[in-house]
Every structure is written in structure tokens, then in C-alpha cells.
Coordinates of C-alpha atoms in Angstrom, one line a residue:
X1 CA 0.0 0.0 0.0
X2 CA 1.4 3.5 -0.7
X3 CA 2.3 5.5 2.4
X4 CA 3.6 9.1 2.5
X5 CA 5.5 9.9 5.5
X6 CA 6.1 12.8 6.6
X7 CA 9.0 14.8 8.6
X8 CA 10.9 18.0 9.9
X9 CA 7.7 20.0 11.9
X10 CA 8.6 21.2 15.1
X11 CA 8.5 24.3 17.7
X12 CA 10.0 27.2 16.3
X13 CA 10.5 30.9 16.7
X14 CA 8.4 33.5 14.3
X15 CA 11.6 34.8 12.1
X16 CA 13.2 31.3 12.4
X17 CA 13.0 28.5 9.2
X18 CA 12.5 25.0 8.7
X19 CA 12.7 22.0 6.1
X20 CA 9.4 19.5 5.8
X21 CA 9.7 16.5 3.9
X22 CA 7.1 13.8 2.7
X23 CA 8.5 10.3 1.1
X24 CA 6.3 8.1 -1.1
X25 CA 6.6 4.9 -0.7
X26 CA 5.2 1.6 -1.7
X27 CA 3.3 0.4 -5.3
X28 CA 3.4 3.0 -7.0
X29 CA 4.0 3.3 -10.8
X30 CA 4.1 7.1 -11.2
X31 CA 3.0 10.3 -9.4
X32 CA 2.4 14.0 -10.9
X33 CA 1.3 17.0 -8.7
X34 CA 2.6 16.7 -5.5
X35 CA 1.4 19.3 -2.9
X36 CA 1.4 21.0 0.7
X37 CA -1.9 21.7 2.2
X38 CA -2.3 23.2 6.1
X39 CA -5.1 23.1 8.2
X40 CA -4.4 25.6 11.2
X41 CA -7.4 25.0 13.9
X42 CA -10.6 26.2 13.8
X43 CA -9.6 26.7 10.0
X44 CA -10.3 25.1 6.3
X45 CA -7.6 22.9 4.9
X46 CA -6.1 25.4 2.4
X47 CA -3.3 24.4 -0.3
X48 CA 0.4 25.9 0.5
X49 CA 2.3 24.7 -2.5
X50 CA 2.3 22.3 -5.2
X51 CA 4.9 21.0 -7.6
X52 CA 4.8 19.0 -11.1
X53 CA 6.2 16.0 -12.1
X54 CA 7.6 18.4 -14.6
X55 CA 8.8 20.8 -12.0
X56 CA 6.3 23.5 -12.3
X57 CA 5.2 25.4 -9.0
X58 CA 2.6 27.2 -7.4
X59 CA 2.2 28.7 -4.0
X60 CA -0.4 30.6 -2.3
X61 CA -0.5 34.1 -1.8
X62 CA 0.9 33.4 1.4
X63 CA 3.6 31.5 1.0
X64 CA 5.0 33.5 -2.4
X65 CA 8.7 35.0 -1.2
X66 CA 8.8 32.7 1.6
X67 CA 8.6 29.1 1.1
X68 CA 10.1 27.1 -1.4
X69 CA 8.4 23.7 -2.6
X70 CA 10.9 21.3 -4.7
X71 CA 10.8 17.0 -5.3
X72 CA 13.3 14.4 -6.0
X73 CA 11.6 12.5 -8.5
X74 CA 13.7 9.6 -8.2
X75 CA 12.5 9.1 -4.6
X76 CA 9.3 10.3 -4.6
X77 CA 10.0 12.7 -2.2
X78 CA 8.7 16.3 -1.8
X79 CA 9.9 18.8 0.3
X80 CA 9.1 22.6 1.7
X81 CA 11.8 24.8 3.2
X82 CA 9.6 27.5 5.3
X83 CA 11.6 30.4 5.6
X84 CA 10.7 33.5 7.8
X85 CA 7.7 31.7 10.0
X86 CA 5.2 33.2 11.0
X87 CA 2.8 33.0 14.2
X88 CA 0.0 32.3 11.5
X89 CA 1.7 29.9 9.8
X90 CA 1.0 27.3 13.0
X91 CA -1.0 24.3 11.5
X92 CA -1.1 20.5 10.5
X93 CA 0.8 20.7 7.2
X94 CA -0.4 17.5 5.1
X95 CA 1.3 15.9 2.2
X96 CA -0.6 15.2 -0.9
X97 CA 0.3 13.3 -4.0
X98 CA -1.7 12.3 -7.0
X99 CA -0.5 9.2 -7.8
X100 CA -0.8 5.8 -9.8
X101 CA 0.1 2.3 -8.8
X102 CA -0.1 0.7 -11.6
X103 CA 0.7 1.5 -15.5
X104 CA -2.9 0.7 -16.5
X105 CA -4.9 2.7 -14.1
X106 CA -7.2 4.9 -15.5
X107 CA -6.9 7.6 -13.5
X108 CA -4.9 9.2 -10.6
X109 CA -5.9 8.6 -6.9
X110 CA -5.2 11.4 -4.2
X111 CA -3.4 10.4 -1.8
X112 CA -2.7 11.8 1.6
X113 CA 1.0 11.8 4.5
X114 CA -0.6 12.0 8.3
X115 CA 0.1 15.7 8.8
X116 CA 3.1 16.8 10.6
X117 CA 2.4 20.1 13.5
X118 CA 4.3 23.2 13.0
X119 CA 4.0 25.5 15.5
X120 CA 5.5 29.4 15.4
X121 CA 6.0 31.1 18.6
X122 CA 5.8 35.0 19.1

């Protein structure tokens, strides 16, 4: 079964950085967009970033200047480097990759890491 797992959330100071990961692994046969989504309490999951298989990126208006989303294609991994936290960035940060197992599937199934807690301090 594929599993994204997740790492690099953590306590830190608003001003301060730090890296996330998510690794695919398991049966999987290819994967295209992988993304960043956050989900800060009392809040809507919202998307942070995504990335192509192609490289292409987007961020939201939040993240533009700040973070950085990039992927290792060759082992399926995705990461974010969060650069200049801030308090309001505090949430769950979930990976999500739209993926296939297998060659012959017709189409692409979402799949989602366990969320990893960042937390910003003031």
C-alpha cells in the first residue's frame, strides 16, 4: 500500500526556518502534482504549494517570497523549506500526492502523508 510519510515540523521561533519532507513509498507506478496543504485549527484545509512532475510550482499568496516547494523524482519525495515563519503559519501541514500504482490505471488517486504540527512562537 502507498504510504507518505512525513517529517521535519517542530516548535520554532516566528523569524526562524524549517525544512518539511514527505517520502512516497510503496506500489506506485508514477506520481504528478505533489502538494502541501495546512489546516491551522478552527480553519479550512487550504493548499500551501504544489509541484509538477515536470517541476512546475505554485504557491499561495501566502507562502509567495517565503517558502520554497521542490521534489526528487527519483525518490518520490517532496519537500518545503519555510523560511521566515510566521505565528499564523501554526497548523497541521499534510502531504498530498496524486499518484498511480499501476501503468494501466485509468486515472490518478489522491493520496494523503498524516500531517506533521508546525508551531510558530511569538
Amino acid at each position: 500500500q502507498v504510504q507518505l510519510v512525513e517529517s521535519g515540523g517542530g516548535l520554532v521561533q516566528a523569524g526562524g526556518s524549517l525544512r518539511l519532507s514527505c517520502a512516497a513509498s510503496g506500489r506506485i507506478f508514477s506520481i504528478t502534482t505533489m502538494a502541501w496543504y495546512r489546516q491551522a485549527p478552527g480553519k479550512q484545509r487550504e493548499l500551501v504549494a504544489a509541484v509538477t512532475d515536470g517541476g512546475n510550482t505554485a504557491y499561495a499568496d501566502s507562502a509567495k517570497g517565503r517558502f520554497t516547494i521542490s521534489r526528487d523524482n527519483a525518490k518520490n519525495t517532496m519537500y518545503l523549506q519555510m523560511n521566515s515563519l510566521k505565528p499564523e503559519d501554526t497548523a497541521v501541514y499534510y502531504c498530498n500526492a496524486d499518484l498511480k500504482r499501476y501503468r494501466h490505471d485509468s486515472v490518478f488517486t489522491s493520496t494523503w502523508g498524516q500531517g506533521t504540527q508546525v508551531t510558530v512562537s511569538s
